Short mmCIF file of C-alpha atoms in Angstrom, two decimals:
data_model
loop_
_atom_site.label_atom_id
_atom_site.label_comp_id
_atom_site.label_asym_id
_atom_site.label_seq_id
_atom_site.Cartn_x
_atom_site.Cartn_y
_atom_site.Cartn_z
CA MET A 1 -43.15 -32.11 14.64
CA ALA A 2 -40.66 -29.79 16.29
CA ALA A 3 -39.53 -26.84 14.25
CA GLU A 4 -36.04 -27.14 12.90
CA THR A 5 -33.67 -24.72 14.62
CA LYS A 6 -30.67 -23.11 13.01
CA THR A 7 -27.48 -22.32 14.86
CA LYS A 8 -26.80 -18.58 14.82
CA TYR A 9 -23.54 -17.59 13.17
CA PRO A 10 -21.24 -16.56 16.04
CA TYR A 11 -19.64 -13.59 14.25
CA PRO A 12 -21.01 -10.44 12.59
CA PHE A 13 -20.28 -11.83 9.12
CA PRO A 14 -18.24 -14.69 7.63
CA ILE A 15 -14.69 -14.04 6.46
CA VAL A 16 -13.13 -17.39 5.57
CA PRO A 17 -16.29 -18.85 3.93
CA ARG A 18 -16.41 -15.76 1.71
CA ALA A 19 -12.76 -15.85 0.74
CA ALA A 20 -13.65 -15.73 -2.97
CA LEU A 21 -15.38 -12.37 -2.39
CA TRP A 22 -12.39 -10.81 -0.63
CA PHE A 23 -9.99 -12.15 -3.26
CA GLY A 24 -12.31 -10.83 -5.97
CA ILE A 25 -12.36 -7.33 -4.47
CA ALA A 26 -8.56 -7.27 -4.32
CA ILE A 27 -8.25 -8.49 -7.91
CA PHE A 28 -10.82 -5.94 -9.11
CA LEU A 29 -8.93 -3.07 -7.47
CA ILE A 30 -5.65 -4.24 -8.94
CA VAL A 31 -7.10 -4.65 -12.44
CA ALA A 32 -8.72 -1.19 -12.21
CA GLY A 33 -5.41 0.28 -11.09
CA LEU A 34 -3.51 -1.38 -13.89
CA GLY A 35 -6.08 0.01 -16.32
CA LYS A 36 -5.50 3.49 -14.90
CA MET A 37 -1.74 3.05 -15.29
CA ALA A 38 -2.23 2.02 -18.92
CA TYR A 39 -4.41 5.10 -19.48
CA ASN A 40 -1.78 7.31 -17.87
CA LYS A 41 0.88 5.78 -20.10
CA SER A 42 -1.13 6.44 -23.25
CA THR A 43 -2.01 10.03 -22.34
CA THR A 44 1.05 11.33 -20.47
CA GLY A 45 3.79 8.92 -21.53
CA SER A 46 4.30 7.61 -17.98
CA ALA A 47 2.20 5.18 -15.95
CA LEU A 48 3.17 6.90 -12.69
CA ALA A 49 4.09 10.47 -11.80
CA TRP A 50 7.72 9.76 -11.04
CA GLY A 51 9.16 12.38 -8.70
CA ILE A 52 12.44 14.11 -9.35
CA ASP A 53 14.06 11.71 -6.88
CA PHE A 54 13.83 9.10 -9.64
CA THR A 55 13.76 11.08 -12.88
CA GLY A 56 16.09 13.93 -12.04
CA GLY A 57 14.97 17.53 -12.31
CA ALA A 58 13.85 20.41 -10.13
CA ALA A 59 10.85 21.01 -7.89
CA TYR A 60 9.78 24.36 -6.49
CA VAL A 61 7.11 25.13 -3.90
CA TYR A 62 5.62 28.64 -3.87
CA SER A 63 3.49 30.12 -1.11
CA PHE A 64 0.74 32.61 -2.00
CA ASP A 65 -0.41 35.28 0.44
CA PRO A 66 -3.22 35.73 1.34
CA GLU A 67 -4.80 33.08 -0.91
CA LEU A 68 -4.34 31.04 -4.06
CA PRO A 69 -5.56 32.43 -7.37
CA GLY A 70 -8.54 30.77 -9.04
CA ALA A 71 -11.83 29.36 -7.81
CA ASN A 72 -10.62 25.74 -7.71
CA ALA A 73 -7.53 23.59 -8.22
CA PRO A 74 -7.78 23.27 -12.06
CA ASP A 75 -8.32 27.04 -12.34
CA THR A 76 -5.33 27.70 -10.06
CA ILE A 77 -3.12 25.39 -12.11
CA ALA A 78 -4.19 27.07 -15.35
CA GLN A 79 -3.47 30.56 -14.03
CA VAL A 80 -0.12 29.56 -12.51
CA ARG A 81 0.93 27.80 -15.70
CA GLU A 82 0.01 30.83 -17.79
CA ALA A 83 1.86 33.28 -15.53
CA ALA A 84 5.00 31.16 -15.03
CA GLY A 85 5.00 30.01 -18.65
CA ALA A 86 5.58 33.59 -19.73
CA ALA A 87 8.98 33.49 -18.02
CA VAL A 88 10.19 29.89 -18.53
CA ASP A 89 9.34 26.89 -20.68
CA LEU A 90 6.87 24.76 -18.71
CA SER A 91 6.24 22.15 -21.40
CA GLY A 92 6.26 18.79 -19.64
CA ALA A 93 6.14 20.43 -16.22
CA ALA A 94 3.72 19.17 -13.56
CA ILE A 95 1.86 21.55 -11.24
CA GLN A 96 0.19 20.46 -8.01
CA VAL A 97 -1.97 22.57 -5.69
CA PHE A 98 -1.94 22.31 -1.88
CA PRO A 99 -4.85 24.52 -0.78
CA GLN A 100 -4.36 23.86 2.95
CA GLY A 101 -1.16 25.92 2.93
CA ASN A 102 -1.92 28.15 -0.07
CA GLN A 103 0.97 26.49 -1.85
CA VAL A 104 1.70 25.36 -5.39
CA GLN A 105 4.41 22.91 -6.42
CA ILE A 106 5.96 23.11 -9.89
CA ARG A 107 8.11 20.20 -11.12
CA THR A 108 10.29 20.57 -14.18
CA LYS A 109 13.02 18.57 -15.89
CA THR A 110 15.52 21.38 -15.54
CA GLY A 111 18.95 20.04 -14.65
CA SER A 112 18.11 16.44 -15.53
CA GLU A 113 20.30 16.56 -18.63
CA ALA A 114 23.15 18.59 -17.16
CA LYS A 115 26.55 16.92 -17.18
CA ASP A 116 27.51 18.08 -13.67
CA THR A 117 25.81 19.15 -10.45
CA THR A 118 27.11 22.73 -10.60
CA THR A 119 25.53 23.37 -13.98
CA ALA A 120 22.26 21.72 -12.91
CA SER A 121 22.10 23.78 -9.71
CA HIS A 122 22.69 27.01 -11.63
CA GLN A 123 19.98 26.16 -14.16
CA ALA A 124 17.47 25.31 -11.42
CA ALA A 125 18.23 28.42 -9.35
CA THR A 126 17.79 30.65 -12.41
CA GLU A 127 14.52 28.95 -13.35
CA GLY A 128 13.13 29.04 -9.80
CA ALA A 129 13.84 32.75 -9.44
CA ALA A 130 12.31 33.52 -12.82
CA ILE A 131 9.11 31.64 -11.91
CA GLU A 132 8.93 33.42 -8.56
CA SER A 133 9.27 36.83 -10.21
CA ALA A 134 6.64 36.01 -12.82
CA LEU A 135 4.15 34.77 -10.23
CA ALA A 136 4.77 37.75 -7.93
CA ALA A 137 4.27 40.17 -10.82
CA LYS A 138 0.80 38.77 -11.49
CA PHE A 139 -0.46 37.59 -8.10
CA GLY A 140 1.32 39.84 -5.61
CA ASP A 141 2.97 38.33 -2.52
CA VAL A 142 4.48 35.02 -3.73
CA GLU A 143 7.51 33.40 -2.13
CA MET A 144 9.52 30.27 -3.02
CA VAL A 145 9.58 28.26 0.21
CA GLN A 146 11.15 25.03 -1.02
CA HIS A 147 13.56 24.09 -3.79
CA GLU A 148 14.82 20.59 -4.60
CA LEU A 149 17.21 19.34 -7.27
CA VAL A 150 18.18 15.77 -8.15
CA GLY A 151 20.55 14.76 -10.94
CA PRO A 152 19.62 11.99 -13.43
CA VAL A 153 22.35 9.61 -12.28
CA ILE A 154 21.23 9.82 -8.67
CA GLY A 155 17.60 9.41 -9.74
CA GLU A 156 18.31 6.17 -11.61
CA MET A 157 20.36 4.85 -8.70
CA LEU A 158 17.55 5.63 -6.24
CA ARG A 159 15.02 3.80 -8.41
CA LYS A 160 17.15 0.65 -8.52
CA GLN A 161 17.81 0.83 -4.78
CA ALA A 162 14.10 1.25 -4.05
CA ILE A 163 13.18 -1.85 -6.07
CA LEU A 164 15.99 -3.81 -4.44
CA ALA A 165 14.87 -2.70 -0.96
CA LEU A 166 11.33 -3.90 -1.66
CA ILE A 167 12.49 -7.31 -2.93
CA ILE A 168 14.87 -7.83 -0.01
CA GLY A 169 12.18 -6.76 2.46
CA ILE A 170 9.65 -9.28 1.15
CA LEU A 171 12.25 -12.10 1.09
CA LEU A 172 13.30 -11.35 4.67
CA ILE A 173 9.65 -11.43 5.71
CA MET A 174 9.25 -14.87 4.13
CA VAL A 175 12.34 -16.17 5.92
CA TYR A 176 11.23 -14.74 9.27
CA VAL A 177 7.72 -16.17 9.04
CA TYR A 178 9.05 -19.53 7.83
CA ILE A 179 11.34 -19.82 10.85
CA ARG A 180 8.67 -18.64 13.26
CA TYR A 181 5.99 -21.05 12.04
CA ASN A 182 7.99 -24.04 10.85
CA ILE A 183 6.37 -26.27 13.43
CA ALA A 184 3.65 -28.88 13.42
CA GLY A 185 0.56 -27.01 12.34
CA LEU A 186 -1.21 -25.69 9.32
CA GLY A 187 1.03 -26.82 6.50
CA GLY A 188 4.38 -25.82 7.96
CA GLY A 189 6.29 -22.56 7.88
CA TRP A 190 6.61 -22.18 4.12
CA LEU A 191 2.84 -21.77 3.68
CA PHE A 192 2.74 -19.10 6.39
CA GLY A 193 5.68 -17.32 4.76
CA LEU A 194 4.24 -17.48 1.26
CA SER A 195 0.80 -16.21 2.28
CA ALA A 196 2.38 -13.37 4.29
CA ALA A 197 4.60 -12.41 1.33
CA ILE A 198 1.63 -12.37 -1.07
CA SER A 199 -0.32 -10.20 1.37
CA VAL A 200 2.40 -7.57 1.73
CA LEU A 201 2.98 -7.65 -2.01
CA HIS A 202 -0.73 -6.86 -2.37
CA ASP A 203 -0.18 -3.84 -0.10
CA ALA A 204 2.75 -2.62 -2.18
CA VAL A 205 0.87 -3.02 -5.46
CA LEU A 206 -2.30 -1.38 -4.14
CA LEU A 207 -0.40 1.60 -2.72
CA THR A 208 1.34 2.05 -6.07
CA LEU A 209 -1.98 1.92 -7.90
CA VAL A 210 -3.43 4.56 -5.53
CA TYR A 211 -0.58 6.80 -6.66
CA ALA A 212 -1.53 6.08 -10.27
CA PHE A 213 -5.12 7.20 -9.59
CA THR A 214 -4.28 10.31 -7.58
CA GLY A 215 -1.23 11.50 -9.53
CA HIS A 216 0.92 11.90 -6.43
CA ASP A 217 4.66 11.89 -7.00
CA VAL A 218 6.38 8.52 -6.61
CA ASP A 219 9.50 9.60 -4.74
CA THR A 220 11.63 8.57 -1.76
CA THR A 221 8.77 9.52 0.57
CA TYR A 222 6.68 6.87 -1.17
CA ILE A 223 9.42 4.28 -0.64
CA ALA A 224 9.75 5.15 3.06
CA SER A 225 5.96 4.93 3.46
CA LEU A 226 5.81 1.64 1.58
CA LEU A 227 8.42 -0.08 3.73
CA THR A 228 6.76 1.27 6.90
CA VAL A 229 3.35 0.03 5.76
CA ILE A 230 4.79 -3.41 5.01
CA GLY A 231 6.10 -3.52 8.58
CA PHE A 232 2.71 -2.57 10.05
CA SER A 233 0.88 -5.04 7.82
CA MET A 234 3.29 -7.82 8.68
CA GLN A 235 2.83 -7.13 12.38
CA ASP A 236 -0.95 -7.49 12.08
CA THR A 237 -0.60 -10.64 10.01
CA VAL A 238 1.78 -12.25 12.50
CA VAL A 239 -0.67 -11.55 15.34
CA ILE A 240 -3.39 -13.42 13.42
CA PHE A 241 -1.01 -16.25 12.52
CA ASP A 242 0.01 -16.58 16.17
CA ARG A 243 -3.61 -16.98 17.18
CA ILE A 244 -4.12 -19.58 14.42
CA ARG A 245 -1.13 -21.52 15.71
CA GLU A 246 -2.41 -21.40 19.29
CA ASN A 247 -5.87 -22.57 18.27
CA LEU A 248 -4.46 -25.34 16.07
CA ARG A 249 -2.74 -26.85 19.07
CA LYS A 250 -6.18 -27.47 20.56
CA LEU A 251 -7.07 -29.83 17.70
CA ASP A 252 -6.00 -33.44 17.42
CA PRO A 253 -4.11 -34.59 14.29
CA LEU A 254 -7.28 -35.95 12.67
CA GLN A 255 -9.18 -32.69 13.12
CA ARG A 256 -6.29 -30.76 11.56
CA ARG A 257 -6.92 -32.68 8.34
CA GLN A 258 -10.63 -31.83 8.22
CA LYS A 259 -11.62 -28.71 6.38
CA VAL A 260 -14.55 -27.89 8.64
CA HIS A 261 -12.28 -27.72 11.69
CA LEU A 262 -9.55 -25.78 9.88
CA GLU A 263 -12.04 -23.21 8.63
CA ALA A 264 -13.47 -22.85 12.11
CA VAL A 265 -10.01 -22.30 13.61
CA VAL A 266 -8.96 -19.71 11.03
CA GLU A 267 -12.31 -17.89 11.24
CA ALA A 268 -12.19 -17.80 15.03
CA SER A 269 -8.57 -16.60 15.00
CA VAL A 270 -9.33 -13.71 12.66
CA TRP A 271 -12.26 -12.54 14.75
CA GLN A 272 -10.39 -12.97 18.05
CA THR A 273 -7.76 -10.51 16.80
CA MET A 274 -10.18 -8.22 14.92
CA THR A 275 -10.47 -5.59 17.65
CA ARG A 276 -6.71 -5.33 17.99
CA SER A 277 -6.24 -4.99 14.21
CA LEU A 278 -8.90 -2.28 13.87
CA ILE A 279 -7.67 -0.28 16.88
CA THR A 280 -4.08 -0.38 15.62
CA THR A 281 -5.13 0.83 12.18
CA LEU A 282 -7.46 3.59 13.40
CA THR A 283 -5.06 4.94 16.03
CA THR A 284 -2.36 5.15 13.36
CA ILE A 285 -4.59 6.78 10.74
CA ALA A 286 -5.94 9.45 13.14
CA PRO A 287 -2.65 11.39 13.56
CA LEU A 288 -1.79 10.80 9.91
CA LEU A 289 -5.05 12.51 8.96
CA LEU A 290 -4.08 15.55 11.01
CA LEU A 291 -0.66 15.62 9.34
CA ALA A 292 -2.30 15.39 5.92
CA LEU A 293 -4.57 18.33 6.72
CA MET A 294 -2.13 20.59 8.56
CA GLY A 295 1.39 19.56 7.54
CA GLY A 296 3.69 20.92 4.87
CA VAL A 297 4.04 19.55 1.36
CA GLY A 298 6.51 16.80 2.25
CA ILE A 299 4.63 15.75 5.37
CA ARG A 300 1.31 15.67 3.52
CA ASN A 301 2.70 13.36 0.86
CA PHE A 302 4.09 11.03 3.52
CA ALA A 303 0.83 11.06 5.50
CA PHE A 304 -1.22 10.36 2.37
CA ALA A 305 0.93 7.38 1.45
CA MET A 306 0.80 6.03 4.99
CA MET A 307 -2.99 6.31 5.22
CA ALA A 308 -3.53 4.58 1.88
CA GLY A 309 -1.03 1.90 2.80
CA MET A 310 -2.49 1.32 6.27
CA LEU A 311 -5.94 0.75 4.78
CA ALA A 312 -4.50 -1.69 2.23
CA GLY A 313 -2.51 -3.42 4.96
CA ALA A 314 -5.52 -3.78 7.25
CA TYR A 315 -7.53 -5.29 4.41
CA SER A 316 -4.83 -7.79 3.48
CA SER A 317 -4.17 -8.82 7.09
CA ILE A 318 -7.83 -9.43 7.92
CA PHE A 319 -9.39 -10.55 4.66
CA LEU A 320 -6.53 -12.01 2.60
CA ALA A 321 -3.66 -13.49 4.62
CA ALA A 322 -5.55 -16.05 6.73
CA PRO A 323 -8.02 -17.20 4.02
CA LEU A 324 -5.12 -17.43 1.57
CA LEU A 325 -3.18 -19.53 4.07
CA LEU A 326 -6.12 -21.92 4.36
CA LYS A 327 -6.61 -22.18 0.59
CA MET A 328 -2.92 -22.92 0.03
CA GLN A 329 -2.96 -25.51 2.82
CA GLU A 330 -5.91 -27.23 1.19
CA ALA A 331 -4.09 -27.27 -2.15
CA ALA A 332 -0.96 -28.65 -0.49
CA GLY A 333 -3.06 -31.35 1.18
CA ARG A 334 -4.60 -32.37 -2.14
CA ARG A 335 -1.16 -32.63 -3.76
CA ALA A 336 0.13 -34.69 -0.85
CA ALA A 337 -2.89 -36.98 -1.03
CA ALA A 338 -2.39 -37.43 -4.77
CA ARG A 339 1.20 -38.51 -4.10
CA GLY A 340 0.07 -40.79 -1.30
CA ASP A 341 2.00 -38.77 1.31
CA ALA A 342 -0.98 -37.76 3.41
CA PRO A 343 -4.76 -38.14 3.66
CA ARG A 344 -6.68 -35.72 1.53
CA ILE A 345 -8.15 -32.74 3.40
CA GLU A 346 -11.85 -32.59 2.84
CA ARG A 347 -15.04 -31.51 4.51
CA PRO A 348 -16.74 -34.35 6.42
CA VAL A 349 -20.01 -35.54 4.91
CA ARG A 350 -22.97 -34.56 7.06
CA ALA A 351 -26.17 -36.53 7.19
#
């Protein structure tokens, strides 16, 4: 009797057949992030480290020459807080260390409760100079290289505008994908649009949760990075969806209603665009890594957000968007079959 032969899987590993695994990883990361946000809320009073762009207040960046005090970041923060706290009230202030540039950022709520911009600016200038003098008296050559002030009214307005920009962006993405893919194919344009919207929403949530874990400031740089990442992620997703649409046209109407053929098309489409997706992500992350290591404070924050968002976007485009599209199409097919509108989509029985 001839030995039974098995067909070798044509790709390095399965993506669509293991959709539950990829969904589970995403859900685990989100749940862990939400847990971290809850912990932050219970310990610091805020789930995220809102920057002064949203809360109002002042931020100062001081450069130390030739090096930062302390053996490590926590030690540096403790010494800076002790020295600056002798001159001003730093209760509720946040201190962040940037060892690449021998810089320390101090964020306070000074000016957030002032009734006018002139008063807030005067309060912040006085505080910034006092901190600089106190640090220079203890550590030697210290210079304030950056000073930023945002009033509370502007901060609240920016927060509302940021949320509105995110909502409008996701809705426009859904409309664009619906129009682009509202043709005969895998469930029509609305399924493509919904799966794309869920994927980019995953990117937004995951990037926000990364900020919760790392303690980076959620400011306008974060919003700019988020919207840019959504654009990159959407571009990758559309490339995969285009390939799915092209491959679907090779199937006859009966095959399009059979799960085994749909899975094969989606799996093949993801792998056919895999190289392009990985190269796009890596070539974008490479210069961002250099910016994160060598740039100034503002540039480093932007580069960090972009790198985290690009990784989240690559994951959602490859492992979430296409499998999610297939799962939603199957659910839509079952509902249509239950109503008698269409044959149920199911895997053919093999002997």
